[in-house]
Each structure stands twice: as structure tokens, then as C-alpha cells.
Coordinates of C-alpha atoms and ligand atoms in Angstrom, one line a residue:
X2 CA -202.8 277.0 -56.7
X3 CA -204.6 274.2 -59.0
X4 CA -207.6 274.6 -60.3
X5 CA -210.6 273.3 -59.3
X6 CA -212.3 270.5 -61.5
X7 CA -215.5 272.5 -62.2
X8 CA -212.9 275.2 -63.3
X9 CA -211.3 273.0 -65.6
X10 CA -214.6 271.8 -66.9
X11 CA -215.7 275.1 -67.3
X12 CA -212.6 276.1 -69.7
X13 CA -212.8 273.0 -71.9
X14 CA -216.6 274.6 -72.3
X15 CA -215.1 278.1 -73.6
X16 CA -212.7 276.3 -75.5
X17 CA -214.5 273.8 -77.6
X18 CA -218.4 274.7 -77.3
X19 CA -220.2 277.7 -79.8
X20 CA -221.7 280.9 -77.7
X21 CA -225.4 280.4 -77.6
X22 CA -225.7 276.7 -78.7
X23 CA -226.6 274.4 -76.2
X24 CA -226.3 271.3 -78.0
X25 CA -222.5 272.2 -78.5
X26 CA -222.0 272.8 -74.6
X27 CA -223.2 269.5 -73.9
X28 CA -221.5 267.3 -76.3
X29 CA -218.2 269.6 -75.2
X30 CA -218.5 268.5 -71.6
X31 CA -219.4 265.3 -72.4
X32 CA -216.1 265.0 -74.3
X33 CA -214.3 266.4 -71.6
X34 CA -215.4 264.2 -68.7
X35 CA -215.7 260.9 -70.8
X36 CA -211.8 261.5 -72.4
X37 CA -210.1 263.6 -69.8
X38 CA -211.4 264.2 -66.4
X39 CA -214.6 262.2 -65.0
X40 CA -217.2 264.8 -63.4
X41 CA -220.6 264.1 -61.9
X42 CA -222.4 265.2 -64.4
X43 CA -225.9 263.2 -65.5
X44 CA -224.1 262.4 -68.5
X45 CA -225.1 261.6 -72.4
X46 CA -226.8 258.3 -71.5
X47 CA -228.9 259.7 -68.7
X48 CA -229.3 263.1 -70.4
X49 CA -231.6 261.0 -73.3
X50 CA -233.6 259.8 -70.5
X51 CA -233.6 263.1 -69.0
X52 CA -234.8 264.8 -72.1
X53 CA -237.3 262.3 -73.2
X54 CA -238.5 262.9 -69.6
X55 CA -238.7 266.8 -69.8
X56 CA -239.7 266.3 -73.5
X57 CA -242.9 264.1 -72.2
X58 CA -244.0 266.7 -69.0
X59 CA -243.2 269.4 -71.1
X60 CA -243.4 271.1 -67.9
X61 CA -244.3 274.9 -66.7
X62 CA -242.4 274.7 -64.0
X63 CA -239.0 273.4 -62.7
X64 CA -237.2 272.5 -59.7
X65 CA -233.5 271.3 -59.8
X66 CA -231.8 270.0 -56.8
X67 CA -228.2 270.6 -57.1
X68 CA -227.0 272.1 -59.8
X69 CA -223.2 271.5 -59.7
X70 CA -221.3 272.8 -62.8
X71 CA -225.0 272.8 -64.5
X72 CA -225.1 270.5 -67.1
X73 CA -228.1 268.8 -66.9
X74 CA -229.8 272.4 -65.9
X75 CA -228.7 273.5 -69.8
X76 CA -230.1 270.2 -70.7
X77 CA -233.4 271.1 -69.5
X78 CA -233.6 274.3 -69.9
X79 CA -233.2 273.9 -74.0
X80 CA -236.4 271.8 -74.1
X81 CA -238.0 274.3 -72.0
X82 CA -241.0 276.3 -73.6
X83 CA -241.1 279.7 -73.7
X84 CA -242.4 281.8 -70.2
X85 CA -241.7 278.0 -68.3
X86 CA -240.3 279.0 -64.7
X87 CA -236.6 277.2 -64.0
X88 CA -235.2 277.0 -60.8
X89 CA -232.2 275.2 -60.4
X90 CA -230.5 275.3 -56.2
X91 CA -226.8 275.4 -55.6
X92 CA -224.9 275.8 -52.2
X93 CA -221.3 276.0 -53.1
X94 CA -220.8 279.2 -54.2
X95 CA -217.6 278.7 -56.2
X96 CA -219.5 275.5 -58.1
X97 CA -222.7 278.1 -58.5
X98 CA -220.5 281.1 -60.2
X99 CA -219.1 278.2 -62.5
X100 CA -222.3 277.1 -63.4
X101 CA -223.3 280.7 -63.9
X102 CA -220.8 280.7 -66.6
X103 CA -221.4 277.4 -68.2
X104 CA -225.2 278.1 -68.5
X105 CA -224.1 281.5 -69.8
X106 CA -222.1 280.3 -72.6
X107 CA -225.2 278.3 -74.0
X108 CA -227.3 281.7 -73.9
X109 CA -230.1 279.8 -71.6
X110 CA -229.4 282.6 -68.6
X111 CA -233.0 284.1 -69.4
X112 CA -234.9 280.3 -69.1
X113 CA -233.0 279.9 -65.6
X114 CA -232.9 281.3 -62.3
X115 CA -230.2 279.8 -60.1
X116 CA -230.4 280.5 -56.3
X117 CA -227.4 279.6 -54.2
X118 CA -228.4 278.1 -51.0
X119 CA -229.4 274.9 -49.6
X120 CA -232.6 273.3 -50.5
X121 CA -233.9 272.7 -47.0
X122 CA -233.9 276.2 -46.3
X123 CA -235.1 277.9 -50.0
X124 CA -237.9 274.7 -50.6
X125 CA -240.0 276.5 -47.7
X126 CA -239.2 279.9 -49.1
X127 CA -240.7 278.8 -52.9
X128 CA -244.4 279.8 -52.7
X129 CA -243.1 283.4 -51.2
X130 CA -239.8 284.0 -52.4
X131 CA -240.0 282.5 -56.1
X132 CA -243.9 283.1 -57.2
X133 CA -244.4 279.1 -57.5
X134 CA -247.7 277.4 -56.6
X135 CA -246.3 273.9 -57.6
X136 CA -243.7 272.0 -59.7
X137 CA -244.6 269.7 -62.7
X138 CA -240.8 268.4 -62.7
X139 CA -238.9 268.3 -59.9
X140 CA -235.2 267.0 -61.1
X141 CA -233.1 265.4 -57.5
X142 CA -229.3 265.2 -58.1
X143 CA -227.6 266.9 -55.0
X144 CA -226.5 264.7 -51.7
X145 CA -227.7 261.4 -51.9
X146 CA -229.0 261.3 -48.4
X147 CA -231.0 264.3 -48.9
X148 CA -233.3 262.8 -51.6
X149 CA -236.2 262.3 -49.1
X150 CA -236.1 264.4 -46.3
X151 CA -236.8 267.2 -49.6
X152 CA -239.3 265.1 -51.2
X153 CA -241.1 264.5 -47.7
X154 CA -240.3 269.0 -47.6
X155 CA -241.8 269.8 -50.8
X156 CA -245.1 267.4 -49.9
X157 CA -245.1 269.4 -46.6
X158 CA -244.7 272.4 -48.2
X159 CA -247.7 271.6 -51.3
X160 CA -245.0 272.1 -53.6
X161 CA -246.0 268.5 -55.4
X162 CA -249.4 268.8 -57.1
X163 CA -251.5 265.1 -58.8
X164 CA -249.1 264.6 -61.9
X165 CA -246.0 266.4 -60.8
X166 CA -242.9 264.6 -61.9
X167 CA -240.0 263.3 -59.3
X168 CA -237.0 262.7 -61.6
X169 CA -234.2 261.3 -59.5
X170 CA -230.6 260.7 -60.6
X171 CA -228.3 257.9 -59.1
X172 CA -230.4 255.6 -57.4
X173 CA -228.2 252.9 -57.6
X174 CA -225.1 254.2 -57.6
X175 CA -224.2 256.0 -55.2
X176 CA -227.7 254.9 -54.6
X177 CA -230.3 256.5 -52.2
X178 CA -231.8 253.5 -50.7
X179 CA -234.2 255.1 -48.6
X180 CA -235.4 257.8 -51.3
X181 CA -236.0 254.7 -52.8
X182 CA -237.5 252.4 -50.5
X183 CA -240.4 255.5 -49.5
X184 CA -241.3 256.3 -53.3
X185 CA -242.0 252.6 -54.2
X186 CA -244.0 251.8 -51.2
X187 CA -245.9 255.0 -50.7
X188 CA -249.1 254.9 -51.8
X189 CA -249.0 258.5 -52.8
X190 CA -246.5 257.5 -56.0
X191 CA -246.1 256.0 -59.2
X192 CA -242.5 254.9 -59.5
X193 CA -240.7 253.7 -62.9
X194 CA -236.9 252.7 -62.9
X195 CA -235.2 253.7 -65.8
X196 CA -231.9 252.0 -65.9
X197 CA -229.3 252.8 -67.6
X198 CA -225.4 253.6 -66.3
X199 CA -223.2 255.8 -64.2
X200 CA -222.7 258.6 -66.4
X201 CA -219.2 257.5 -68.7
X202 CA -219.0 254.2 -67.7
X203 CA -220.1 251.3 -67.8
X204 CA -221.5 250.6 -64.0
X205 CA -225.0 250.1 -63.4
X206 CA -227.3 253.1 -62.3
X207 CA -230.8 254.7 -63.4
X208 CA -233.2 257.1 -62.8
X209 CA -236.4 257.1 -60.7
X210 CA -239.1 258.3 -62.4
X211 CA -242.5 259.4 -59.4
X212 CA -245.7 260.6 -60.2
X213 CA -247.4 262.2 -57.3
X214 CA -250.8 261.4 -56.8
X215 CA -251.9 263.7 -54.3
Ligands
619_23 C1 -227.6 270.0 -48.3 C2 -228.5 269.5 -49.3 N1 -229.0 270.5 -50.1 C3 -228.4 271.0 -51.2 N2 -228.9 272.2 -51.7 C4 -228.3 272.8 -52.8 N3 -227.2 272.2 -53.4 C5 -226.7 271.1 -52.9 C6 -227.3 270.4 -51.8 N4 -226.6 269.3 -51.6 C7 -225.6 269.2 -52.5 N5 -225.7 270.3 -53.3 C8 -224.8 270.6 -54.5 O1 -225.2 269.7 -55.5 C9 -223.9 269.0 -56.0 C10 -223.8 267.7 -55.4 C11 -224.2 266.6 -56.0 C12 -224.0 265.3 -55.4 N6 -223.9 264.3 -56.4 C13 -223.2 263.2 -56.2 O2 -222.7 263.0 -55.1 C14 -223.0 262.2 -57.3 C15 -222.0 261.3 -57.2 C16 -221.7 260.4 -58.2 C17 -220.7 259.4 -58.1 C18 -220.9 258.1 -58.5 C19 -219.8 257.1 -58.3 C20 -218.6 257.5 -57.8 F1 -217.6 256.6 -57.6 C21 -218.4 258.8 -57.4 C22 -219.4 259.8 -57.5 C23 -222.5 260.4 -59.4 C24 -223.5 261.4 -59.5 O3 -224.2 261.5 -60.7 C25 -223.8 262.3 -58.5 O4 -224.8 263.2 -58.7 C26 -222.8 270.0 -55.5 O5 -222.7 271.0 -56.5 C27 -223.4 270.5 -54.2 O6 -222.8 271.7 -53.9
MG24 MG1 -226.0 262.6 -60.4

């Protein structure tokens, strides 16, 4: 049967990216997705944002929503300082063993700790399950329509302390119009709109960029 295209993303990062160096896995699926097969990844032109981002909170600890074939999670996780606590969530287990692998190959399995499930049941579970008080960074790139009912989970659950980071990819295309609508009315956020575009072309998107202010 065909492969999958997290499979096929996968081998063109054994084929053409170094063991152990991060920078070489990126640029290796970048290649792949901007010359031979498109995958949602955050791509190059978000990834800068995202690691100015990361760079800037030089955070402690880390949430990732969705961690598909987990490009952006070794694009994090390489800015990371030492001891910083990762967690990156994935429900698919097929797209979680890929990911697995692709985080694998750039030697960051030690800075991460990916958990398959689904967000709305492991967010509750964090404080118990995981050892986390809060999150400095919280980085939101799984199903669009599950933006806020998480962010309005992780309040619930004090998961966000004052300066914690929301990060959130896409919201304008697919968009996640009411994610987006809540953070820039609530009075409990800072929001910035990076834009930029959907990742390997040229259409418009951004990232949101929320500070919580408790
Ligand atoms: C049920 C919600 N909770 C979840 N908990 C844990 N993991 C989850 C969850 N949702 C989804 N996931 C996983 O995250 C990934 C899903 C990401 C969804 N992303 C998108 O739909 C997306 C889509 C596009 C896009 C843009 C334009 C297009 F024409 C087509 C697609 C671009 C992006 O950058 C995207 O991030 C999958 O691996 C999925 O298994
Ligand atoms: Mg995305």
C-alpha cells in the first residue's frame, strides 16, 4: 500500500539530514515540502518567528499542541536550555511514532517528552501526570477549532501563569476566528499579530502572539 505523507517526509529526513543536527533536519524538511510534497509543517518563514519567540521567553517550560511529523517541536526544542521541561501532544499514533523518529534523528529525544493523546483529556492530567505547575510557552498548532476551548482548559486548569506565552500558528489561514476573536478582546491578554505566510507559499497567514495577565 502507499505510504503515508508523514512517512515520506520522514525518509527524505534519513536521507538528506546529519544524525544529531538539528539545523540539518529542518532545512531537510523544509526542502522536501517546499520542492516535492507540501506538509503542514510551521515552515522556514514562521519557524524565524517561532524561534525569535522561544529565543525571547527563553522558557522553562513547554506545551505543544499538536505535534504532527514534529518539526516545529525540533525547532523549539534546539533553543531550549538545558533541564527546560518539553511537552509536545499528539493523538494519531502513526503521525506520533513518525515524529518519534524525526525528533530522534536530530538527537533532541532527551529535551522532549511526547505524549500521544488528545489535549482535552492530558491538559487536566498536567499538574499530576507531568510534574508542571505552569507553562511559560504554550505553542497551539493542532485542529483549528480547538484553539480556545484549550486555552479557555489550560486557564481553568491554572496552567497559564502572568507572562506565560500563547504562540498560535494559522490564524488566518485556515484561520481560527474565534481563538481569535476571545484573545484580542479579553481583558486577561496581550495580543500581537505577527504576519507573515502559509508555510511555502505565498498566501497570507501569521501567528498570534498572547501574554496572559492573570
Ligand atoms: C482533538 C484536539 N486535540 C488534539 N490533541 C493532540 N493532537 C491533536 C489534536 N488535534 C489535532 N492533533 C494533531 O495535530 C495535527 C493537526 C494539525 C492541524 N493543522 C492544520 O490543520 C493545519 C492546516 C494547514 C493548511 C492550510 C491551508 C490549506 F489549504 C491546507 C492546510 C496549515 C497548518 O499550518 C496547519 O497547522 C495532527 O498531527 C493531529 O493528529
Ligand atoms: Mg500550523
Amino acid at each position: 500500500t502507499r505510504s503515508t505523507r508523514p512517512q515520506r517526509l520522514l525518509h527524505a529526513v534519513q536521507k538528506n539530514a546529519t544524525r544529531g543536527d538539528p539545523r540539518s533536519v529542518i532545512n531537510a524538511i523544509d526542502q522536501f515540502c517546499r520542492h516535492k510534497e507540501w506538509a503542514m509543517n510551521v515552515g522556514d518563514e514562521k519557524g524565524c518567528i517561532l524561534d525569535s519567540v522561544v529565543s525571547e521567553v527563553n522558557p522553562s517550560t513547554v506545551l505543544e499542541l499538536g505535534t504532527y511529523c514534529g518539526y516545529s517541536t525540533v525547532r523549539i526544542a534546539r533553543l531550549l536550555p538545558p533541564g527546560a521541561k518539553f511537552i509536545t501532544l499528539e493523538f494519531n499514533p502513526k503521525v506520533a511514532k513518525i515524529a518519534r523518529q524525526v525528533i530522534a534523528w536530530a538527537g533532541l529525544e532527551d529535551k522532549i517528552q511526547l505524549v500521544e493523546g488528545a489535549s482535552g483529556d492530558l491538559i487536566p492530567k498536567m499538574k499530576e501526570q507531568f510534574g508542571v505547575e505552569t507553562f511559560d510557552l504554550v505553542f497551539l498548532d493542532h485542529w483549528k477549532d480547538r484553539y480556545l476551548p484549550d486555552t479557555k482548559l489550560m486557564e481553568e486548569c491554572g496552567l497559564l501563569k502572568k507572562g506565560s506565552i500563547l504562540l498560535a500558528d494559522n490564524v488566518i489561514c485556515p484561520g481560527t476566528p474565534d481563538y481569535l476573536e476571545y484573545i484580542r478582546n479579553s481583558p486577561r491578554y496581550k495580543s500581537q499579530y505577527f504576519k507573515s505566510h502559509l508555510e511555502y507559499t505565498k498566501v497570507e497567514d501569521g501567528l498570534e502572539k498572547s501574554v496572559f495577565l492573570g
